[in-house]
Coordinates of C-alpha atoms and ligand atoms in Angstrom, one line a residue:
M1146 CA 4.0 0.2 -37.4
R1147 CA 2.0 -2.2 -35.5
Y1148 CA 0.3 -1.5 -32.2
A1149 CA -1.2 -4.0 -29.6
E1150 CA -2.9 -3.8 -26.4
P1151 CA -2.4 -6.8 -24.4
Q1152 CA -4.7 -7.5 -21.4
T1153 CA -2.0 -9.3 -19.3
V1154 CA 1.6 -9.2 -18.7
E1155 CA 2.2 -12.5 -20.0
E1156 CA 0.6 -11.7 -23.3
G1157 CA 2.6 -8.5 -23.4
V1158 CA 5.9 -10.5 -22.8
S1159 CA 4.7 -12.9 -25.7
L1160 CA 4.5 -10.0 -28.1
L1161 CA 7.7 -8.6 -27.0
A1162 CA 9.3 -11.9 -27.5
A1163 CA 7.6 -12.3 -30.9
T1164 CA 8.4 -9.0 -32.5
E1165 CA 11.7 -7.4 -33.4
H1166 CA 12.2 -4.0 -32.4
A1167 CA 9.0 -3.8 -30.4
R1168 CA 8.6 -1.2 -27.4
C1169 CA 6.6 -0.9 -24.5
L1170 CA 4.2 2.2 -24.5
A1171 CA 3.4 3.6 -21.1
G1172 CA 2.2 7.3 -20.8
G1173 CA 3.9 8.0 -24.2
A1174 CA 5.4 11.1 -22.7
S1175 CA 8.9 10.6 -24.0
L1176 CA 8.4 7.5 -26.5
V1177 CA 5.9 9.6 -28.5
A1178 CA 8.0 12.8 -28.2
M1179 CA 10.7 11.0 -29.6
M1180 CA 9.1 9.5 -32.5
H1181 CA 7.7 13.0 -33.4
A1182 CA 11.2 14.2 -33.2
G1183 CA 12.2 11.8 -35.8
H1184 CA 13.6 9.1 -33.7
P1185 CA 13.1 5.5 -35.7
A1186 CA 9.6 4.1 -35.1
P1187 CA 9.6 0.8 -33.0
G1188 CA 8.8 -2.3 -35.0
M1189 CA 5.6 -2.7 -32.9
L1190 CA 4.1 -0.4 -29.9
I1191 CA 2.9 -2.4 -27.3
S1192 CA 0.5 -0.4 -25.2
L1193 CA 0.4 -1.4 -21.4
H1194 CA -2.5 0.8 -20.3
R1195 CA -5.2 -2.4 -20.6
I1196 CA -2.9 -4.4 -18.0
Q1197 CA -5.0 -3.8 -14.9
E1198 CA -2.4 -5.2 -12.4
L1199 CA 0.1 -2.4 -13.6
S1200 CA -1.9 0.1 -11.9
S1201 CA -2.3 -1.0 -8.7
T1202 CA -0.4 -0.4 -5.5
T1203 CA -0.2 -3.0 -2.7
E1204 CA 0.8 -2.1 1.0
T1205 CA 2.8 -4.8 2.9
P1206 CA 4.4 -4.8 6.5
E1207 CA 7.7 -4.1 4.5
G1208 CA 6.8 -1.5 2.3
L1209 CA 4.8 -0.4 -0.8
W1210 CA 4.6 -2.1 -4.4
L1211 CA 4.0 0.6 -6.9
G1212 CA 2.6 -0.7 -10.3
A1213 CA 4.6 0.3 -13.3
M1214 CA 1.6 2.1 -15.0
L1215 CA 1.1 4.5 -12.0
R1216 CA 1.3 8.0 -13.1
H1217 CA 3.7 10.4 -11.4
R1218 CA 0.5 12.3 -10.1
A1219 CA -0.8 9.3 -8.4
V1220 CA 2.5 8.5 -6.8
A1221 CA 2.9 12.1 -5.6
A1222 CA -0.5 12.0 -3.8
D1223 CA -0.1 8.7 -2.1
T1224 CA 0.1 9.6 1.6
R1225 CA 1.2 5.9 2.4
L1226 CA 4.7 7.0 0.9
R1227 CA 5.8 8.6 4.4
G1228 CA 9.1 8.3 6.4
A1229 CA 12.1 7.0 4.2
M1230 CA 9.6 6.1 1.5
Q1231 CA 8.7 9.8 1.3
V1232 CA 11.6 10.4 -0.7
V1233 CA 9.9 8.8 -3.8
R1234 CA 6.6 10.8 -3.3
S1235 CA 8.8 14.0 -2.9
A1236 CA 10.5 13.4 -6.3
A1237 CA 7.3 12.6 -7.9
A1238 CA 5.5 15.7 -6.8
Q1239 CA 8.3 18.1 -8.0
L1240 CA 9.5 16.8 -11.2
A1241 CA 8.8 18.4 -14.7
H1242 CA 5.3 20.0 -14.6
P1243 CA 1.7 19.1 -14.1
A1244 CA 1.1 17.9 -17.9
I1245 CA 3.9 15.5 -17.6
R1246 CA 3.0 14.4 -14.1
N1247 CA -0.7 13.6 -15.5
M1248 CA 0.8 11.5 -18.0
A1249 CA 4.1 9.8 -17.5
T1250 CA 4.5 6.8 -15.3
I1251 CA 7.0 5.4 -12.8
G1252 CA 7.6 2.4 -14.9
G1253 CA 8.3 4.3 -18.0
S1254 CA 10.7 6.7 -15.9
V1255 CA 12.9 3.6 -15.1
G1256 CA 12.3 2.0 -18.4
L1257 CA 13.8 5.0 -20.2
A1258 CA 16.7 5.4 -17.9
D1259 CA 17.3 9.1 -18.8
P1260 CA 20.1 10.2 -16.8
S1261 CA 18.3 13.5 -16.0
A1262 CA 15.2 11.7 -14.6
E1263 CA 14.5 12.0 -11.0
L1264 CA 12.5 9.1 -9.8
P1265 CA 15.4 6.7 -10.4
V1266 CA 17.5 8.9 -8.4
A1267 CA 14.7 8.8 -5.4
L1268 CA 14.2 4.9 -5.9
V1269 CA 18.0 4.2 -5.6
A1270 CA 18.1 6.6 -2.4
A1271 CA 15.2 4.4 -1.1
S1272 CA 17.0 1.2 -1.8
A1273 CA 14.0 0.1 -4.0
R1274 CA 13.8 -3.1 -5.9
V1275 CA 12.0 -3.6 -9.4
E1276 CA 10.0 -6.6 -10.4
V1277 CA 10.5 -7.6 -14.1
A1278 CA 8.5 -9.9 -16.2
G1279 CA 10.1 -12.0 -18.9
P1280 CA 9.2 -15.5 -20.7
A1281 CA 10.7 -17.5 -17.9
G1282 CA 8.6 -15.7 -15.2
R1283 CA 9.1 -12.8 -12.7
R1284 CA 12.4 -11.7 -11.1
T1285 CA 13.1 -8.8 -8.6
L1286 CA 16.5 -6.8 -8.6
P1287 CA 17.9 -3.9 -6.8
V1288 CA 16.8 -0.8 -8.7
E1289 CA 20.5 0.3 -9.3
E1290 CA 21.1 -3.1 -11.3
L1291 CA 18.5 -1.9 -13.8
F1292 CA 20.5 1.1 -14.9
V1293 CA 23.3 0.2 -17.2
D1294 CA 24.1 3.4 -19.2
R1295 CA 22.5 6.8 -20.4
F1296 CA 19.0 5.4 -21.8
K1297 CA 20.2 2.0 -21.3
T1298 CA 18.6 -0.8 -19.0
S1299 CA 19.5 -4.5 -18.2
L1300 CA 16.1 -5.6 -19.4
A1301 CA 16.5 -8.1 -21.9
R1302 CA 14.6 -7.4 -25.1
D1303 CA 11.6 -9.5 -23.9
E1304 CA 11.2 -8.2 -20.6
L1305 CA 9.1 -5.3 -19.0
V1306 CA 8.9 -3.7 -15.5
T1307 CA 5.8 -4.8 -13.7
R1308 CA 6.0 -3.1 -10.5
I1309 CA 8.5 -1.3 -7.9
F1310 CA 9.0 -2.0 -4.3
V1311 CA 9.7 0.6 -1.9
P1312 CA 10.7 -0.5 1.5
R1313 CA 9.8 1.2 4.6
G1314 CA 13.3 1.7 5.9
T1315 CA 14.6 2.3 9.2
Q1316 CA 12.0 3.3 11.8
G1317 CA 12.2 7.2 12.0
A1318 CA 14.0 7.7 8.9
V1319 CA 12.9 10.5 6.6
G1320 CA 13.1 10.9 2.8
H1321 CA 13.9 14.0 0.9
H1322 CA 14.2 15.0 -2.7
L1323 CA 15.6 18.4 -4.1
R1324 CA 16.2 19.8 -7.5
F1325 CA 17.9 22.8 -8.9
S1326 CA 16.6 23.5 -12.5
R1327 CA 17.4 26.9 -14.2
V1328 CA 13.7 27.3 -15.5
S1329 CA 10.6 25.9 -13.4
G1330 CA 9.5 22.9 -14.8
D1331 CA 12.7 22.0 -16.9
Y1332 CA 14.7 18.7 -16.1
P1333 CA 17.0 19.6 -13.3
T1334 CA 20.6 20.6 -13.7
V1335 CA 21.3 18.3 -10.9
S1336 CA 18.9 16.7 -8.4
L1337 CA 19.7 14.8 -5.1
S1338 CA 17.6 12.3 -2.9
L1339 CA 18.3 11.5 0.7
V1340 CA 17.0 9.0 3.2
L1341 CA 18.3 10.1 6.6
A1342 CA 17.8 8.5 10.3
M1343 CA 19.0 10.4 13.4
E1344 CA 19.5 9.2 16.7
G1345 CA 19.4 12.5 18.8
D1346 CA 21.9 14.8 17.0
T1347 CA 23.9 11.9 15.6
C1348 CA 23.4 10.5 12.2
R1349 CA 22.2 6.9 12.4
Q1350 CA 21.8 6.2 8.5
A1351 CA 22.2 8.1 5.3
R1352 CA 21.7 7.3 1.8
V1353 CA 22.3 9.8 -1.0
A1354 CA 21.7 9.6 -4.6
V1355 CA 22.5 12.1 -7.1
G1356 CA 21.1 12.6 -10.7
S1357 CA 22.2 14.4 -14.0
C1358 CA 25.8 14.1 -12.6
G1359 CA 26.7 10.8 -15.0
P1360 CA 25.1 8.1 -17.0
V1361 CA 23.3 6.5 -14.1
P1362 CA 22.0 7.7 -10.8
L1363 CA 25.0 8.3 -8.5
H1364 CA 25.5 6.5 -5.0
V1365 CA 28.8 6.5 -3.3
D1366 CA 28.7 4.3 -0.3
A1367 CA 31.7 6.1 1.3
A1368 CA 29.8 9.4 0.9
D1369 CA 26.9 7.9 3.1
Q1370 CA 29.4 6.2 5.6
R1371 CA 31.1 9.6 6.0
L1372 CA 28.0 11.0 7.4
V1373 CA 26.9 8.2 9.8
G1374 CA 28.2 8.7 13.3
T1375 CA 28.5 12.4 12.9
R1376 CA 26.7 15.3 14.0
L1377 CA 26.5 16.4 10.4
G1378 CA 28.8 19.2 10.9
E1379 CA 29.9 21.6 8.2
Q1380 CA 33.3 19.6 7.6
D1381 CA 31.0 16.2 7.6
V1382 CA 28.8 17.4 5.0
A1383 CA 31.4 19.2 2.9
E1384 CA 33.6 16.0 2.7
A1385 CA 30.6 13.7 1.8
G1386 CA 30.0 16.3 -0.9
R1387 CA 33.4 16.3 -2.0
L1388 CA 33.2 12.4 -2.2
L1389 CA 30.0 12.6 -4.3
A1390 CA 31.5 15.2 -6.7
N1391 CA 34.6 13.7 -7.0
A1392 CA 32.9 10.4 -8.2
A1393 CA 30.4 12.1 -10.4
A1394 CA 30.8 12.1 -14.2
P1395 CA 28.7 15.0 -15.3
V1396 CA 28.6 16.6 -19.0
D1397 CA 28.4 20.0 -20.1
D1398 CA 25.1 20.6 -21.8
V1399 CA 22.4 23.4 -22.1
R1400 CA 21.5 23.2 -18.3
G1401 CA 24.9 23.7 -16.9
S1402 CA 28.6 22.9 -17.2
A1403 CA 30.3 19.8 -15.7
E1404 CA 32.0 22.1 -13.5
Y1405 CA 28.8 23.9 -12.3
R1406 CA 27.2 20.6 -11.7
R1407 CA 30.3 19.6 -9.5
M1408 CA 29.8 22.6 -7.3
L1409 CA 26.1 22.1 -6.8
I1410 CA 26.3 18.8 -5.3
P1411 CA 27.6 19.6 -1.9
R1412 CA 25.2 22.8 -1.8
L1413 CA 22.2 20.5 -2.5
L1414 CA 23.3 17.9 0.2
G1415 CA 23.9 20.4 2.7
R1416 CA 20.3 21.7 2.0
A1417 CA 18.7 18.2 1.7
L1418 CA 20.4 17.1 5.1
T1419 CA 19.0 20.6 6.9
L1420 CA 15.6 19.7 5.7
A1421 CA 15.7 16.2 6.5
R1422 CA 16.9 16.8 10.1
E1423 CA 14.2 19.2 10.5
H1424 CA 11.8 16.6 9.6
A1425 CA 13.5 13.9 11.5
H1426 CA 13.2 16.1 14.7
G1427 CA 9.7 17.5 14.0
Ligands
FAD2439 C1 8.7 17.3 -21.7 C2 9.3 16.6 -20.6 C3 9.7 16.9 -19.4 C4 10.3 16.1 -18.5 N1 10.7 16.7 -17.5 C5 11.2 15.9 -16.5 C6 11.8 16.2 -15.2 O1 11.9 17.6 -15.0 N2 12.2 15.2 -14.5 C7 12.1 13.9 -14.5 O2 12.4 13.1 -13.7 N3 11.3 13.5 -15.7 C8 11.0 14.3 -16.6 N4 10.3 13.9 -17.7 C9 10.4 12.3 -18.0 C10 9.0 11.8 -17.5 O3 8.8 12.0 -16.2 C11 9.0 10.3 -17.9 O4 9.8 9.8 -17.0 C12 9.2 9.8 -19.1 O5 8.6 10.8 -20.2 C13 8.7 8.7 -19.6 O6 7.3 8.7 -19.8 P1 6.3 7.6 -19.8 O7 6.1 6.9 -18.6 O8 5.1 8.3 -20.5 O9 7.0 6.5 -20.7 P2 6.9 6.3 -22.2 O10 7.2 7.5 -23.1 O11 5.5 5.6 -22.9 O12 8.0 5.3 -22.4 C14 9.4 5.6 -22.1 C15 10.5 4.3 -22.5 O13 10.2 3.4 -21.4 C16 9.8 2.3 -21.7 N5 8.9 1.6 -20.9 C17 7.6 2.1 -20.5 N6 7.1 1.6 -19.6 C18 7.9 0.2 -19.5 C19 7.8 -0.7 -18.6 N7 6.9 -1.1 -17.9 N8 8.9 -1.7 -18.7 C20 9.8 -1.6 -19.5 N9 10.0 -0.5 -20.3 C21 9.0 0.4 -20.1 C22 9.3 2.5 -23.3 O14 9.4 1.3 -23.9 C23 10.1 3.6 -23.7 O15 11.6 3.1 -24.1 C24 10.1 14.8 -18.8 C25 9.4 14.3 -19.9 C26 9.1 15.1 -20.9 C27 8.6 14.6 -22.2

């Protein structure tokens, strides 16, 4: 197997374009583990760790650009991710365990498109955008357009993720991520990310995304809209939870049955709304 360490994004893209079955290597947390587990080795591993721009963060009046090679630990520690953006920080701080958070990257998390991963869920709730580089230059797309199926993205063979834009969101909005896992540090049975803005006791804006309940992060516009304009009463939350559970397509696996996952969604939503509401008022 061949191995390359390009210094620039353009060099990385050229290598991807020129080599059949080439794969980007970020932290290696999943890719190397998969190779050890007997998955076919890529034709070439293109390590991204020497491309400096991929490890930078840029703050703008509209939000924060996070370089694809930022480790989860760095995202979790970035106090500029506050308000609505906090949802991304919250997910990075809770997912997996310290060894993985030290190793794995935000670009690897979206590039892998694991249906159980949590940063994709938080990024959907945050209405994030992804910048992608390819032979024709760079383009940005809403993060949900990146996720096509389990472990499948819309990236072309010769494209890579360069950075991710997390918008500041509505003034006064807060973001939260919750996970339910049977064993601490394991992938969650269900995860849920929420961005919420209140006006007094009335919900002004809500955006909910759910993980581990289908091939891609679940976002149901009707569920968000069911919460907006309400006081987030028990019935409002239960009905929004039902809309999400009905749209979910979970599977039975070692972390829980599909039925159990559907049952967890409204409960996690209720807890996330309570926590977010406390923060919004606090
Ligand atoms: C034991 C273990 C437990 C975990 N638990 C959790 C958990 O509880 N919650 C959770 O959310 N996640 C969990 N993860 C996933 C982890 O957080 C990372 O998202 C994942 O491992 C990717 O790691 P990486 O960044 O090192 O990417 P790599 O393993 O290096 O790459 C993963 C894939 O992404 C592609 N890729 C990498 N960077 C880019 C890029 N810039 N552009 C395009 N494609 C790219 C690679 O080609 C490869 O296909 C766990 C992983 C492991 C190994």
